[in-house]
Amino acid sequence: SWWLLLLPLSPFGWILIDVSFVLQHPWWEPTDPELFHFWTLRLLVEAFGEQAWQVLLQVYVYIRQENPFGVFCELEHISVSPPLLVISIMTSAKACAGMLSKLTAFANLQTDGSRWRFFKAMRNFGDGLAATNL
């Protein structure tokens, strides 16, 4: 049927929607609940879908590179600056903690502290929620 012709455009369409929301956010305060909760959900997914895994990988790289207990083979010609790696681990962990704090604070305001119910409502573009920044 005709909708199969649009299927390849679907990922591109989602990218355009995301770029649209990202460009709208800096120009005005997102008082529209759909925009506000899409932005918050996007940041949560980024924090826990990317940065949390990044922290784990960076901690592994740090341990592997520093080899504190002599468990791993020595690395040759491969090095990441330990201070930069530690700074990166700390900033990624801070971003994850900040988003968890934001999720908890917003859930306390709107869903009696239930982060799961708040997350589910955000998944539906804030259905039944007010923009929490008002």
XYZ file of N, CA and C in Angstrom:
402
model
N 0.836 -1.182 0.000
C 0.000 0.000 0.000
C 0.883 1.250 0.000
N 0.260 2.431 -0.027
C 0.995 3.691 -0.185
C 1.863 4.044 1.015
N 1.497 3.586 2.219
C 2.276 3.951 3.398
C 3.646 3.294 3.399
N 3.817 2.216 2.620
C 5.137 1.588 2.519
C 6.144 2.520 1.853
N 5.643 3.431 1.007
C 6.532 4.402 0.380
C 7.092 5.392 1.401
N 6.340 5.659 2.460
C 6.781 6.609 3.486
C 7.660 5.969 4.551
N 7.681 4.653 4.615
C 8.438 3.956 5.648
C 9.925 4.339 5.676
N 10.613 4.425 4.515
C 12.028 4.821 4.584
C 12.231 6.242 5.104
N 11.213 7.086 5.011
C 11.347 8.461 5.480
C 11.119 8.586 6.981
N 10.619 7.555 7.608
C 10.274 7.618 9.021
C 11.441 8.017 9.928
N 12.614 7.396 9.834
C 13.717 7.837 10.703
C 14.099 9.291 10.442
N 14.078 9.691 9.185
C 14.395 11.071 8.848
C 13.338 12.014 9.429
N 12.084 11.576 9.407
C 11.004 12.382 9.986
C 11.193 12.582 11.474
N 11.597 11.523 12.195
C 11.832 11.636 13.638
C 13.023 12.546 13.928
N 14.022 12.486 13.084
C 15.175 13.371 13.259
C 14.744 14.820 13.074
N 13.900 15.093 12.067
C 13.413 16.456 11.847
C 12.582 16.954 13.028
N 11.753 16.083 13.594
C 10.960 16.471 14.769
C 11.884 16.807 15.928
N 12.894 15.979 16.148
C 13.832 16.213 17.239
C 14.576 17.526 17.034
N 15.061 17.770 15.813
C 15.776 19.016 15.523
C 14.839 20.206 15.716
N 13.593 20.051 15.317
C 12.608 21.122 15.490
C 12.437 21.471 16.961
N 12.278 20.472 17.816
C 12.128 20.728 19.246
C 13.399 21.337 19.836
N 14.548 20.859 19.403
C 15.817 21.380 19.916
C 15.975 22.850 19.534
N 15.574 23.214 18.319
C 15.688 24.606 17.892
C 14.651 25.500 18.555
N 13.493 24.963 18.880
C 12.460 25.760 19.530
C 12.815 26.081 20.977
N 13.485 25.177 21.647
C 13.741 25.313 23.083
C 14.521 26.580 23.450
N 15.625 26.923 22.760
C 16.390 28.109 23.197
C 15.664 29.439 22.971
N 14.729 29.492 22.036
C 14.106 30.762 21.698
C 12.978 31.157 22.637
N 12.333 30.221 23.241
C 11.304 30.573 24.205
C 11.188 29.480 25.251
N 10.707 29.886 26.397
C 10.518 28.940 27.496
C 9.421 27.965 27.093
N 9.673 26.680 27.189
C 8.659 25.721 26.732
C 7.491 25.611 27.712
N 6.512 26.518 27.558
C 5.338 26.476 28.425
C 4.328 25.446 27.933
N 4.475 25.010 26.706
C 3.606 23.969 26.169
C 4.014 22.642 26.811
N 3.098 21.947 27.492
C 3.481 20.710 28.187
C 4.095 19.660 27.260
N 3.586 19.554 26.027
C 4.134 18.546 25.112
C 5.607 18.820 24.815
N 5.922 20.083 24.531
C 7.305 20.444 24.217
C 8.197 20.267 25.446
N 7.722 20.737 26.596
C 8.518 20.625 27.815
C 8.806 19.169 28.160
N 7.783 18.322 28.114
C 7.984 16.927 28.498
C 8.742 16.137 27.440
N 8.612 16.516 26.164
C 9.446 15.874 25.142
C 10.915 16.200 25.420
N 11.190 17.455 25.732
C 12.574 17.867 25.996
C 13.126 17.140 27.217
N 12.332 17.058 28.283
C 12.776 16.368 29.495
C 13.001 14.888 29.219
N 12.090 14.257 28.488
C 12.242 12.847 28.146
C 13.482 12.629 27.290
N 13.720 13.536 26.365
C 14.898 13.435 25.498
C 16.173 13.490 26.341
N 16.222 14.397 27.309
C 17.401 14.494 28.172
C 17.563 13.259 29.053
N 16.450 12.700 29.528
C 16.517 11.476 30.327
C 17.047 10.309 29.516
N 16.546 10.171 28.309
C 17.008 9.075 27.442
C 18.483 9.246 27.131
N 18.900 10.486 26.900
C 20.307 10.734 26.633
C 21.161 10.399 27.854
N 20.694 10.800 29.041
C 21.473 10.565 30.261
C 21.601 9.085 30.569
N 20.473 8.360 30.513
C 20.520 6.960 30.934
C 20.760 5.999 29.777
N 20.525 6.435 28.560
C 20.771 5.568 27.411
C 22.154 5.736 26.831
N 22.798 6.851 27.150
C 24.122 7.104 26.589
C 25.152 7.345 27.691
N 24.894 8.333 28.539
C 25.916 8.728 29.505
C 26.167 7.676 30.576
N 25.151 6.957 30.995
C 25.373 5.911 32.002
C 26.279 4.819 31.442
N 26.040 4.437 30.201
C 26.899 3.426 29.563
C 28.300 3.987 29.325
N 28.355 5.278 29.012
C 29.642 5.925 28.792
C 30.467 5.901 30.076
N 29.841 6.136 31.218
C 30.555 6.084 32.502
C 31.131 4.687 32.715
N 30.320 3.670 32.477
C 30.806 2.293 32.657
C 31.999 1.997 31.740
N 31.895 2.414 30.481
C 32.982 2.176 29.533
C 34.240 2.944 29.950
N 34.068 4.182 30.362
C 35.221 4.983 30.759
C 35.882 4.435 32.025
N 35.084 3.955 32.957
C 35.658 3.338 34.160
C 36.448 2.088 33.764
N 35.894 1.294 32.842
C 36.634 0.117 32.371
C 37.956 0.533 31.726
N 37.905 1.549 30.865
C 39.128 2.012 30.192
C 40.150 2.486 31.228
N 39.681 3.219 32.226
C 40.597 3.711 33.263
C 41.240 2.544 34.012
N 40.406 1.587 34.445
C 40.939 0.437 35.183
C 41.871 -0.383 34.293
N 41.475 -0.570 33.050
C 42.293 -1.360 32.115
C 43.633 -0.691 31.863
N 43.586 0.626 31.721
C 44.810 1.365 31.419
C 45.726 1.463 32.636
N 45.150 1.746 33.802
C 45.970 1.905 35.006
C 46.381 0.560 35.590
N 45.561 -0.479 35.376
C 45.873 -1.842 35.807
C 46.349 -1.879 37.265
N 45.487 -1.443 38.204
C 45.944 -1.277 39.592
C 46.397 -2.566 40.277
N 45.876 -3.704 39.901
C 46.239 -4.947 40.585
C 47.062 -5.880 39.704
N 47.485 -5.390 38.540
C 48.301 -6.193 37.638
C 47.567 -7.376 37.036
N 46.258 -7.274 36.882
C 45.447 -8.371 36.369
C 45.504 -8.454 34.842
N 45.598 -7.308 34.194
C 45.555 -7.266 32.725
C 46.959 -7.259 32.130
N 47.018 -7.593 30.854
C 48.282 -7.485 30.120
C 48.630 -6.006 29.971
N 49.917 -5.724 29.819
C 50.347 -4.344 29.625
C 49.900 -3.852 28.250
N 49.462 -2.588 28.198
C 49.080 -1.966 26.928
C 50.305 -1.345 26.287
N 50.357 -1.442 24.961
C 51.465 -0.840 24.236
C 50.910 0.192 23.267
N 51.502 1.369 23.276
C 51.181 2.436 22.323
C 49.731 2.912 22.419
N 49.078 2.646 23.508
C 47.694 3.106 23.684
C 47.625 3.811 25.026
N 47.164 5.043 24.998
C 47.067 5.771 26.251
C 46.018 6.860 26.138
N 45.258 6.998 27.199
C 44.312 8.096 27.338
C 44.759 8.852 28.572
N 44.770 10.158 28.485
C 45.210 10.968 29.615
C 44.343 10.669 30.837
N 44.936 10.121 31.908
C 44.147 9.786 33.099
C 43.370 10.966 33.686
N 43.961 12.176 33.793
C 43.161 13.284 34.336
C 41.940 13.609 33.456
N 42.114 13.592 32.146
C 40.981 13.857 31.259
C 39.928 12.761 31.358
N 40.367 11.535 31.503
C 39.438 10.422 31.646
C 38.644 10.539 32.947
N 39.299 10.915 34.024
C 38.613 11.089 35.306
C 37.621 12.247 35.230
N 38.011 13.343 34.593
C 37.098 14.477 34.423
C 35.885 14.061 33.604
N 36.102 13.307 32.554
C 34.997 12.840 31.715
C 34.061 11.922 32.492
N 34.623 11.031 33.294
C 33.808 10.133 34.132
C 32.972 10.956 35.107
N 33.593 11.946 35.735
C 32.882 12.751 36.722
C 31.764 13.587 36.088
N 32.008 14.176 34.928
C 30.963 14.991 34.302
C 29.813 14.128 33.798
N 30.105 12.963 33.273
C 29.038 12.072 32.829
C 28.216 11.570 34.014
N 28.886 11.222 35.104
C 28.169 10.765 36.296
C 27.334 11.899 36.886
N 27.858 13.135 36.862
C 27.103 14.291 37.359
C 25.854 14.524 36.514
N 25.967 14.357 35.196
C 24.804 14.529 34.310
C 23.734 13.489 34.623
N 24.150 12.252 34.850
C 23.185 11.191 35.202
C 22.514 11.485 36.540
N 23.300 11.906 37.522
C 22.740 12.225 38.839
C 21.799 13.423 38.748
N 22.155 14.412 37.948
C 21.301 15.580 37.769
C 19.970 15.238 37.129
N 19.995 14.362 36.136
C 18.745 13.975 35.481
C 17.891 13.115 36.404
N 18.505 12.260 37.204
C 17.744 11.469 38.173
C 17.103 12.390 39.218
N 17.825 13.406 39.632
C 17.292 14.381 40.582
C 16.128 15.158 39.964
N 16.279 15.537 38.705
C 15.214 16.263 37.995
C 13.972 15.382 37.860
N 14.174 14.134 37.483
C 13.059 13.200 37.349
C 12.346 13.033 38.693
N 13.109 12.879 39.763
C 12.520 12.709 41.092
C 11.749 13.958 41.517
N 12.334 15.132 41.285
C 11.668 16.377 41.679
C 10.360 16.568 40.912
N 10.379 16.328 39.603
C 9.168 16.499 38.790
C 8.128 15.446 39.144
N 8.568 14.231 39.428
C 7.626 13.167 39.814
C 6.986 13.491 41.155
N 7.751 14.075 42.065
C 7.184 14.473 43.360
C 6.103 15.529 43.190
N 6.293 16.428 42.226
C 5.321 17.497 42.009
C 4.041 17.006 41.343
N 4.150 16.028 40.434
C 3.005 15.730 39.580
C 2.422 14.335 39.720
N 3.176 13.381 40.203
C 2.647 12.009 40.277
C 2.867 11.399 41.657
N 2.826 12.220 42.664
C 2.997 11.763 44.049
C 4.285 10.974 44.258
N 5.326 11.358 43.558
C 6.627 10.728 43.737
C 6.871 9.484 42.916
N 5.911 9.081 42.097
C 6.098 7.880 41.278
C 6.855 8.243 40.002
N 8.138 7.908 39.982
C 8.945 8.212 38.790
C 8.455 7.415 37.587
N 8.019 6.183 37.806
C 7.558 5.345 36.703
C 6.309 5.935 36.049
N 5.327 6.384 36.871
C 4.117 7.003 36.308
C 4.446 8.301 35.588
N 5.376 9.065 36.143
C 5.780 10.312 35.490
C 6.466 10.013 34.164
N 7.348 9.012 34.149
C 8.042 8.636 32.917
C 7.039 8.161 31.863
N 6.056 7.363 32.283
C 5.044 6.888 31.330
C 4.234 8.050 30.769
N 3.903 9.034 31.593
C 3.166 10.199 31.115
C 4.018 11.024 30.155
N 5.301 11.142 30.428
C 6.190 11.869 29.506
C 6.298 11.148 28.177
N 6.266 9.835 28.225
C 6.329 9.048 26.997
C 5.158 9.368 26.081
N 4.045 9.798 26.667
C 2.862 10.210 25.902
C 2.824 11.727 25.754
N 3.992 12.356 25.638
C 4.124 13.806 25.471
C 3.440 14.576 26.599
N 3.584 14.100 27.815
C 3.071 14.822 28.976
C 1.579 14.747 29.130
N 0.960 13.700 28.621
C -0.493 13.555 28.706
C -0.936 13.595 30.168
N -1.744 14.605 30.508
C -2.247 14.755 31.875
C -1.312 15.491 32.803
N -0.170 15.966 32.305
C 0.785 16.694 33.132
C 0.843 18.155 32.712
N 1.156 19.004 33.648
C 1.412 20.415 33.333
C 2.911 20.569 33.092
N 3.282 21.624 32.399
C 4.703 21.902 32.245
C 5.251 22.220 33.632
N 6.195 21.441 34.105
C 6.652 21.506 35.486
C 7.421 22.786 35.788
N 7.893 23.480 34.768
C 8.672 24.690 35.002
C 7.804 25.923 35.170
N 6.505 25.788 35.168
C 5.621 26.960 35.315
C 5.559 27.419 36.745
